[in-house]
Amino acid sequence: MKNCCMSDLTSLPIKAYSKPKFMTSETLQLAKALIARRSLTPDDAGCQDILIERLTKLGFKIERMRFGSVDNFWARRGTSGPVIAFAGHTDVVPTGPVEDWFSPPFEPTIRDNHLYGRGAADMKTSIAAFITASEAFIKQYPDHQGSIALLITSDEEGVAVDGTVRVVEALQARGEKIDFCIVGEPTSNKKVGDMIKNGRRGSLSGTLTVKGVQGHIAYPHLIKNPIHMAAPATAELAATVWDDGNEYFPPTSWQISNINGGTGATNVVPGTVEILFNFRFSTASTEQGLKDKVHAILDKYGFEYDLDWELSGKPYLTEKGSLVAAISNAIERSYGITPELSTSGGTSDGRFIADICPQVIEFGPLNATIHKLNECVGVSDIEPLKMTYQRTLENLLRK
């Protein structure tokens, strides 16, 4: 059947009409129920209650983990290994101007064979597919080997301090580990299934304050211009080759994001200049190694400075192995294409999970509309997504 809207369907003769497959999809219906919840980060808005109710019926042991104002839960079915976990978030970013949406962002709407709503792609459809894939797999293999788990947070789109990282710390404290993890981030680029994220770069930021002597611009012998002092050092930092990357990662990148100095007057040299910079770094470098190199370059120039560091994410990498093979096979069977491995993009909660799981990958819908007005997923892509997750379970846990 070609793509059509509801008004087109209602014009068909009664006897000739049958609901398209996507209209009766359990995954679609669950995705719509989640999108209808106004779960602006860090508010879960009851999404996790919906998930927990269904998981409880499947025999999952549920642990609600609330940290601060953030709702999280860890669910597990089984007590033996291997443990394969699905990880995701129920929180979404703000909608932007509601009047600019095709339809209200928290009223899931099907239009032109797409499901519209905030969180449709990032990442409520993936979470719905986690659930329905688990239901289908358990129905077929009730005595499967190993364990299935879900790690769900409502603090991924925000500051991300009371979400996945805290759940991972709790699991780590009691020695509980995960063997395989699939994060449902929207990783697909041009077609659903064309890309798997098998790692992410780390993010290391610095706030550099170079100290000089403020004064009148007409008396250069009485001033020390911190902007001039910092310039050759920042030029060297920008030209430095930090590493060459590796098979999976591009070379580490150092970038200035902000420079702030001056009083606003044209005849006053400032006393300080503040420079914000960021490393996006691969597994070819380490946090401490990058810090040491930066300090060595700055110290060469002999000026006084302060430098505050913030590590917001460590790099992680899953090389080709059991999990990559299992989900690649599932994608090929579900979408008919061979996925590419990629480590591009920003950080994700995979960086936390990698502390207790040696194989972490991310796979989900198209990323073309995430965080945008009129966020959507193709309805015809939803069931193959569920089948991809289900077939991955079969490849790893089927007896």
One Martini backbone bead per residue (centre of mass of N, CA, C, O) as a GRO file, in nm:
protein
  399
    1MET     BB    1   0.095   0.036   0.023
    2LYS     BB    2   0.068   0.349  -0.002
    3ASN     BB    3   0.102   0.639   0.117
    4CYS     BB    4  -0.129   0.757   0.376
    5CYS     BB    5  -0.405   0.892   0.508
    6MET     BB    6  -0.692   0.877   0.690
    7SER     BB    7  -0.877   1.008   0.475
    8ASP     BB    8  -0.811   0.800   0.254
    9LEU     BB    9  -0.912   0.543   0.405
   10THR     BB   10  -1.217   0.635   0.454
   11SER     BB   11  -1.286   0.618   0.129
   12LEU     BB   12  -1.300   0.330   0.142
   13PRO     BB   13  -1.434   0.049   0.118
   14ILE     BB   14  -1.507  -0.164   0.363
   15LYS     BB   15  -1.417  -0.438   0.227
   16ALA     BB   16  -1.129  -0.308   0.125
   17TYR     BB   17  -1.054  -0.259   0.421
   18SER     BB   18  -0.731  -0.243   0.585
   19LYS     BB   19  -0.507  -0.232   0.810
   20PRO     BB   20  -0.220  -0.132   0.837
   21LYS     BB   21   0.041  -0.266   0.994
   22PHE     BB   22   0.135   0.000   1.149
   23MET     BB   23  -0.144   0.046   1.306
   24THR     BB   24  -0.088  -0.244   1.489
   25SER     BB   25   0.166  -0.181   1.627
   26GLU     BB   26   0.310  -0.219   1.930
   27THR     BB   27   0.542  -0.021   1.902
   28LEU     BB   28   0.382   0.223   1.810
   29GLN     BB   29   0.187   0.242   2.052
   30LEU     BB   30   0.410   0.282   2.264
   31ALA     BB   31   0.542   0.530   2.145
   32LYS     BB   32   0.290   0.709   2.172
   33ALA     BB   33   0.261   0.687   2.480
   34LEU     BB   34   0.537   0.827   2.536
   35ILE     BB   35   0.507   1.093   2.373
   36ALA     BB   36   0.252   1.192   2.547
   37ARG     BB   37   0.475   1.251   2.744
   38ARG     BB   38   0.598   1.539   2.923
   39SER     BB   39   0.949   1.469   2.933
   40LEU     BB   40   1.117   1.699   3.050
   41THR     BB   41   1.409   1.754   3.150
   42PRO     BB   42   1.396   1.530   3.428
   43ASP     BB   43   1.106   1.444   3.346
   44ASP     BB   44   0.925   1.145   3.313
   45ALA     BB   45   0.597   1.145   3.327
   46GLY     BB   46   0.547   0.808   3.349
   47CYS     BB   47   0.708   0.626   3.150
   48GLN     BB   48   0.829   0.409   3.347
   49ASP     BB   49   0.562   0.282   3.434
   50ILE     BB   50   0.494   0.157   3.162
   51LEU     BB   51   0.745  -0.024   3.143
   52ILE     BB   52   0.728  -0.176   3.415
   53GLU     BB   53   0.460  -0.318   3.369
   54ARG     BB   54   0.563  -0.494   3.130
   55LEU     BB   55   0.816  -0.622   3.265
   56THR     BB   56   0.677  -0.764   3.501
   57LYS     BB   57   0.517  -0.968   3.315
   58LEU     BB   58   0.814  -1.098   3.224
   59GLY     BB   59   1.000  -1.123   3.503
   60PHE     BB   60   1.120  -0.869   3.602
   61LYS     BB   61   1.350  -0.711   3.798
   62ILE     BB   62   1.287  -0.415   3.986
   63GLU     BB   63   1.485  -0.103   4.010
   64ARG     BB   64   1.448   0.179   4.166
   65MET     BB   65   1.646   0.492   4.090
   66ARG     BB   66   1.666   0.770   4.291
   67PHE     BB   67   1.832   1.083   4.205
   68GLY     BB   68   1.717   1.327   4.330
   69SER     BB   69   1.514   1.426   4.043
   70VAL     BB   70   1.580   1.130   3.929
   71ASP     BB   71   1.461   0.877   3.721
   72ASN     BB   72   1.534   0.527   3.757
   73PHE     BB   73   1.610   0.195   3.605
   74TRP     BB   74   1.657  -0.158   3.688
   75ALA     BB   75   1.629  -0.444   3.472
   76ARG     BB   76   1.596  -0.810   3.529
   77ARG     BB   77   1.628  -1.126   3.342
   78GLY     BB   78   1.799  -1.315   3.532
   79THR     BB   79   2.125  -1.467   3.675
   80SER     BB   80   2.292  -1.508   3.424
   81GLY     BB   81   2.514  -1.554   3.174
   82PRO     BB   82   2.479  -1.338   2.963
   83VAL     BB   83   2.449  -0.976   2.960
   84ILE     BB   84   2.186  -0.791   2.805
   85ALA     BB   85   2.156  -0.442   2.743
   86PHE     BB   86   1.926  -0.181   2.754
   87ALA     BB   87   1.967   0.173   2.672
   88GLY     BB   88   1.798   0.476   2.804
   89HIS     BB   89   1.572   0.767   2.750
   90THR     BB   90   1.278   0.964   2.855
   91ASP     BB   91   1.393   1.224   2.799
   92VAL     BB   92   1.355   1.562   2.670
   93VAL     BB   93   1.360   1.826   2.484
   94PRO     BB   94   1.263   2.105   2.403
   95THR     BB   95   1.037   2.223   2.147
   96GLY     BB   96   0.985   2.498   2.104
   97PRO     BB   97   0.778   2.638   1.890
   98VAL     BB   98   0.467   2.511   1.878
   99GLU     BB   99   0.352   2.669   1.620
  100ASP     BB  100   0.583   2.516   1.426
  101TRP     BB  101   0.426   2.270   1.429
  102PHE     BB  102   0.222   2.047   1.277
  103SER     BB  103   0.191   1.932   1.569
  104PRO     BB  104   0.166   1.857   1.873
  105PRO     BB  105   0.448   1.731   2.039
  106PHE     BB  106   0.241   1.556   2.259
  107GLU     BB  107   0.084   1.452   1.985
  108PRO     BB  108   0.084   1.182   1.832
  109THR     BB  109   0.151   1.179   1.470
  110ILE     BB  110   0.032   1.070   1.157
  111ARG     BB  111   0.232   1.160   0.864
  112ASP     BB  112   0.340   1.047   0.585
  113ASN     BB  113   0.461   0.787   0.734
  114HIS     BB  114   0.493   0.955   1.012
  115LEU     BB  115   0.613   1.004   1.341
  116TYR     BB  116   0.514   1.262   1.551
  117GLY     BB  117   0.733   1.393   1.809
  118ARG     BB  118   0.872   1.434   2.100
  119GLY     BB  119   1.105   1.159   2.089
  120ALA     BB  120   1.078   0.973   1.843
  121ALA     BB  121   1.402   0.952   1.791
  122ASP     BB  122   1.478   1.086   2.099
  123MET     BB  123   1.408   0.759   2.225
  124LYS     BB  124   1.110   0.620   2.224
  125THR     BB  125   1.116   0.409   1.999
  126SER     BB  126   1.346   0.240   2.107
  127ILE     BB  127   1.216   0.168   2.377
  128ALA     BB  128   0.973   0.026   2.258
  129ALA     BB  129   1.151  -0.189   2.109
  130PHE     BB  130   1.273  -0.317   2.354
  131ILE     BB  131   1.009  -0.431   2.468
  132THR     BB  132   0.891  -0.589   2.218
  133ALA     BB  133   1.141  -0.762   2.175
  134SER     BB  134   1.134  -0.901   2.452
  135GLU     BB  135   0.854  -1.021   2.431
  136ALA     BB  136   0.904  -1.195   2.176
  137PHE     BB  137   1.148  -1.354   2.276
  138ILE     BB  138   1.021  -1.478   2.538
  139LYS     BB  139   0.789  -1.623   2.398
  140GLN     BB  140   0.989  -1.809   2.227
  141TYR     BB  141   1.226  -1.793   2.485
  142PRO     BB  142   1.170  -1.856   2.809
  143ASP     BB  143   1.467  -2.033   2.838
  144HIS     BB  144   1.687  -1.855   2.811
  145GLN     BB  145   1.989  -1.748   2.814
  146GLY     BB  146   2.077  -1.561   3.048
  147SER     BB  147   2.031  -1.196   3.035
  148ILE     BB  148   1.795  -0.932   3.062
  149ALA     BB  149   1.828  -0.569   3.032
  150LEU     BB  150   1.747  -0.239   3.182
  151LEU     BB  151   1.857   0.110   3.133
  152ILE     BB  152   1.678   0.385   3.274
  153THR     BB  153   1.647   0.738   3.210
  154SER     BB  154   1.591   1.116   3.291
  155ASP     BB  155   1.929   1.221   3.244
  156GLU     BB  156   2.052   1.298   2.935
  157GLU     BB  157   1.966   1.601   2.833
  158GLY     BB  158   2.114   1.711   3.066
  159VAL     BB  159   2.356   1.694   3.312
  160ALA     BB  160   2.414   1.387   3.384
  161VAL     BB  161   2.441   1.306   3.726
  162ASP     BB  162   2.155   1.120   3.804
  163GLY     BB  163   2.181   0.878   3.614
  164THR     BB  164   2.357   0.647   3.466
  165VAL     BB  165   2.607   0.696   3.644
  166ARG     BB  166   2.463   0.606   3.912
  167VAL     BB  167   2.380   0.323   3.828
  168VAL     BB  168   2.663   0.221   3.765
  169GLU     BB  169   2.776   0.264   4.049
  170ALA     BB  170   2.580   0.066   4.188
  171LEU     BB  171   2.663  -0.186   4.027
  172GLN     BB  172   2.968  -0.170   4.090
  173ALA     BB  173   2.950  -0.192   4.405
  174ARG     BB  174   2.819  -0.504   4.361
  175GLY     BB  175   2.951  -0.645   4.094
  176GLU     BB  176   2.782  -0.563   3.844
  177LYS     BB  177   2.763  -0.681   3.509
  178ILE     BB  178   2.808  -0.630   3.156
  179ASP     BB  179   2.846  -0.767   2.832
  180PHE     BB  180   2.604  -0.619   2.674
  181CYS     BB  181   2.526  -0.303   2.493
  182ILE     BB  182   2.231  -0.114   2.392
  183VAL     BB  183   2.195   0.200   2.256
  184GLY     BB  184   1.907   0.399   2.135
  185GLU     BB  185   2.039   0.583   1.948
  186PRO     BB  186   2.033   0.802   1.673
  187THR     BB  187   2.254   0.673   1.414
  188SER     BB  188   2.130   0.719   1.158
  189ASN     BB  189   2.170   0.883   0.847
  190LYS     BB  190   2.006   0.796   0.562
  191LYS     BB  191   1.951   0.505   0.675
  192VAL     BB  192   1.816   0.266   0.839
  193GLY     BB  193   2.118   0.082   0.929
  194ASP     BB  194   2.394   0.240   0.829
  195MET     BB  195   2.464   0.291   1.155
  196ILE     BB  196   2.715   0.232   1.402
  197LYS     BB  197   2.809   0.288   1.731
  198ASN     BB  198   3.146   0.190   1.867
  199GLY     BB  199   3.193   0.489   1.973
  200ARG     BB  200   3.352   0.767   2.158
  201ARG     BB  201   3.453   1.060   2.227
  202GLY     BB  202   3.608   1.262   2.426
  203SER     BB  203   3.563   1.533   2.686
  204LEU     BB  204   3.788   1.820   2.725
  205SER     BB  205   3.795   2.101   2.934
  206GLY     BB  206   3.909   2.454   2.938
  207THR     BB  207   4.003   2.727   3.170
  208LEU     BB  208   4.186   3.005   3.062
  209THR     BB  209   4.391   3.235   3.261
  210VAL     BB  210   4.546   3.525   3.168
  211LYS     BB  211   4.797   3.731   3.324
  212GLY     BB  212   4.825   4.077   3.368
  213VAL     BB  213   4.831   4.443   3.306
  214GLN     BB  214   4.648   4.699   3.361
  215GLY     BB  215   4.598   4.982   3.122
  216HIS     BB  216   4.711   5.226   2.934
  217ILE     BB  217   4.766   5.219   2.592
  218ALA     BB  218   4.987   5.468   2.597
  219TYR     BB  219   5.153   5.274   2.828
  220PRO     BB  220   5.332   4.999   2.758
  221HIS     BB  221   5.544   5.001   3.006
  222LEU     BB  222   5.282   4.955   3.226
  223ILE     BB  223   5.204   4.689   3.073
  224LYS     BB  224   5.026   4.361   3.031
  225ASN     BB  225   4.921   4.181   2.758
  226PRO     BB  226   4.734   3.890   2.761
  227ILE     BB  227   4.667   3.856   2.464
  228HIS     BB  228   4.953   3.862   2.354
  229MET     BB  229   5.067   3.636   2.536
  230ALA     BB  230   4.861   3.405   2.435
  231ALA     BB  231   4.886   3.380   2.125
  232PRO     BB  232   5.136   3.184   2.077
  233ALA     BB  233   5.020   2.952   2.247
  234THR     BB  234   4.755   2.905   2.089
  235ALA     BB  235   4.894   2.853   1.820
  236GLU     BB  236   5.039   2.596   1.915
  237LEU     BB  237   4.793   2.436   2.004
  238ALA     BB  238   4.654   2.441   1.719
  239ALA     BB  239   4.920   2.292   1.575
  240THR     BB  240   4.899   2.044   1.732
  241VAL     BB  241   4.972   1.699   1.739
  242TRP     BB  242   4.825   1.466   1.947
  243ASP     BB  243   4.729   1.255   1.725
  244ASP     BB  244   4.638   0.988   1.473
  245GLY     BB  245   4.468   0.796   1.576
  246ASN     BB  246   4.267   0.526   1.432
  247GLU     BB  247   4.069   0.296   1.296
  248TYR     BB  248   3.811   0.452   1.454
  249PHE     BB  249   3.966   0.733   1.486
  250PRO     BB  250   4.028   1.042   1.480
  251PRO     BB  251   4.201   1.289   1.547
  252THR     BB  252   4.267   1.493   1.782
  253SER     BB  253   4.083   1.785   1.902
  254TRP     BB  254   4.156   2.143   1.922
  255GLN     BB  255   3.932   2.402   2.060
  256ILE     BB  256   3.813   2.719   2.047
  257SER     BB  257   3.511   2.881   2.190
  258ASN     BB  258   3.629   3.121   2.386
  259ILE     BB  259   3.680   3.486   2.422
  260ASN     BB  260   3.763   3.697   2.717
  261GLY     BB  261   3.834   4.054   2.692
  262GLY     BB  262   3.800   4.347   2.847
  263THR     BB  263   3.613   4.670   2.901
  264GLY     BB  264   3.519   4.829   2.614
  265ALA     BB  265   3.763   4.992   2.577
  266THR     BB  266   4.016   5.131   2.355
  267ASN     BB  267   4.225   5.244   2.612
  268VAL     BB  268   4.228   4.942   2.747
  269VAL     BB  269   4.407   4.707   2.908
  270PRO     BB  270   4.373   4.408   3.020
  271GLY     BB  271   4.433   4.184   3.295
  272THR     BB  272   4.261   3.963   3.140
  273VAL     BB  273   4.218   3.635   2.979
  274GLU     BB  274   3.960   3.420   2.854
  275ILE     BB  275   3.986   3.066   2.767
  276LEU     BB  276   3.796   2.837   2.583
  277PHE     BB  277   3.833   2.477   2.563
  278ASN     BB  278   3.847   2.168   2.349
  279PHE     BB  279   3.852   1.817   2.361
  280ARG     BB  280   3.842   1.561   2.110
  281PHE     BB  281   3.909   1.230   2.212
  282SER     BB  282   4.080   0.943   2.185
  283THR     BB  283   4.228   0.631   2.251
  284ALA     BB  284   4.519   0.761   2.173
  285SER     BB  285   4.449   0.919   2.434
  286THR     BB  286   4.484   1.095   2.742
  287GLU     BB  287   4.400   1.299   2.981
  288GLN     BB  288   4.683   1.343   3.111
  289GLY     BB  289   4.844   1.382   2.850
  290LEU     BB  290   4.700   1.642   2.760
  291LYS     BB  291   4.757   1.814   3.007
  292ASP     BB  292   5.066   1.803   2.997
  293LYS     BB  293   5.100   1.939   2.717
  294VAL     BB  294   4.965   2.206   2.779
  295HIS     BB  295   5.148   2.296   3.014
  296ALA     BB  296   5.414   2.287   2.856
  297ILE     BB  297   5.339   2.510   2.655
  298LEU     BB  298   5.268   2.740   2.852
  299ASP     BB  299   5.544   2.740   3.014
  300LYS     BB  300   5.727   2.846   2.782
  301TYR     BB  301   5.607   3.162   2.803
  302GLY     BB  302   5.608   3.278   3.117
  303PHE     BB  303   5.323   3.308   3.217
  304GLU     BB  304   5.045   3.380   3.399
  305TYR     BB  305   4.820   3.113   3.515
  306ASP     BB  306   4.499   2.957   3.486
  307LEU     BB  307   4.368   2.603   3.505
  308ASP     BB  308   4.058   2.454   3.431
  309TRP     BB  309   3.910   2.134   3.451
  310GLU     BB  310   3.680   1.921   3.235
  311LEU     BB  311   3.534   1.598   3.245
  312SER     BB  312   3.255   1.473   3.042
  313GLY     BB  313   3.420   1.239   2.871
  314LYS     BB  314   3.510   0.931   2.787
  315PRO     BB  315   3.643   0.720   2.588
  316TYR     BB  316   3.508   0.465   2.366
  317LEU     BB  317   3.547   0.107   2.261
  318THR     BB  318   3.418  -0.128   2.012
  319GLU     BB  319   3.520  -0.387   1.875
  320LYS     BB  320   3.520  -0.637   1.683
  321GLY     BB  321   3.253  -0.875   1.766
  322SER     BB  322   2.985  -1.014   1.902
  323LEU     BB  323   2.798  -0.760   1.894
  324VAL     BB  324   2.854  -0.651   1.614
  325ALA     BB  325   2.773  -0.913   1.471
  326ALA     BB  326   2.482  -0.945   1.580
  327ILE     BB  327   2.365  -0.664   1.480
  328SER     BB  328   2.449  -0.674   1.186
  329ASN     BB  329   2.282  -0.921   1.115
  330ALA     BB  330   2.008  -0.798   1.203
  331ILE     BB  331   2.009  -0.559   1.006
  332GLU     BB  332   2.028  -0.716   0.743
  333ARG     BB  333   1.754  -0.872   0.795
  334SER     BB  334   1.569  -0.605   0.843
  335TYR     BB  335   1.700  -0.384   0.608
  336GLY     BB  336   1.921  -0.482   0.383
  337ILE     BB  337   2.189  -0.371   0.528
  338THR     BB  338   2.520  -0.259   0.580
  339PRO     BB  339   2.681  -0.146   0.842
  340GLU     BB  340   2.851   0.120   0.979
  341LEU     BB  341   3.124   0.217   1.152
  342SER     BB  342   3.117   0.465   1.429
  343THR     BB  343   3.260   0.773   1.622
  344SER     BB  344   3.079   0.997   1.584
  345GLY     BB  345   3.012   1.272   1.756
  346GLY     BB  346   2.909   1.290   2.057
  347THR     BB  347   2.800   1.218   2.350
  348SER     BB  348   2.710   0.942   2.574
  349ASP     BB  349   2.606   0.695   2.798
  350GLY     BB  350   2.825   0.492   2.706
  351ARG     BB  351   3.061   0.613   2.881
  352PHE     BB  352   2.952   0.478   3.148
  353ILE     BB  353   2.897   0.176   3.071
  354ALA     BB  354   3.198   0.101   2.995
  355ASP     BB  355   3.287   0.044   3.299
  356ILE     BB  356   3.087  -0.247   3.293
  357CYS     BB  357   3.131  -0.279   2.966
  358PRO     BB  358   3.303  -0.412   2.687
  359GLN     BB  359   3.022  -0.396   2.502
  360VAL     BB  360   2.934  -0.101   2.321
  361ILE     BB  361   2.643   0.013   2.148
  362GLU     BB  362   2.478   0.212   1.890
  363PHE     BB  363   2.117   0.198   1.798
  364GLY     BB  364   1.897   0.368   1.556
  365PRO     BB  365   1.748   0.602   1.419
  366LEU     BB  366   1.722   0.873   1.265
  367ASN     BB  367   1.901   1.204   1.302
  368ALA     BB  368   1.765   1.447   1.133
  369THR     BB  369   1.533   1.550   1.380
  370ILE     BB  370   1.685   1.597   1.624
  371HIS     BB  371   1.589   1.870   1.823
  372LYS     BB  372   1.365   1.947   1.634
  373LEU     BB  373   1.131   2.036   1.454
  374ASN     BB  374   0.937   1.779   1.372
  375GLU     BB  375   0.988   1.520   1.497
  376CYS     BB  376   1.077   1.192   1.347
  377VAL     BB  377   0.953   0.876   1.216
  378GLY     BB  378   0.939   0.604   1.031
  379VAL     BB  379   0.699   0.371   1.031
  380SER     BB  380   0.850   0.150   0.849
  381ASP     BB  381   1.101   0.140   1.074
  382ILE     BB  382   0.992   0.016   1.344
  383GLU     BB  383   0.978  -0.295   1.313
  384PRO     BB  384   1.276  -0.338   1.227
  385LEU     BB  385   1.385  -0.242   1.497
  386LYS     BB  386   1.261  -0.460   1.669
  387MET     BB  387   1.391  -0.696   1.505
  388THR     BB  388   1.682  -0.624   1.564
  389TYR     BB  389   1.671  -0.665   1.869
  390GLN     BB  390   1.559  -0.953   1.864
  391ARG     BB  391   1.789  -1.082   1.689
  392THR     BB  392   2.013  -1.015   1.888
  393LEU     BB  393   1.908  -1.193   2.111
  394GLU     BB  394   1.921  -1.453   1.950
  395ASN     BB  395   2.232  -1.443   1.885
  396LEU     BB  396   2.307  -1.442   2.217
  397LEU     BB  397   2.050  -1.628   2.381
  398ARG     BB  398   1.993  -1.864   2.223
  399LYS     BB  399   1.956  -2.220   2.258
   0.00000   0.00000   0.00000
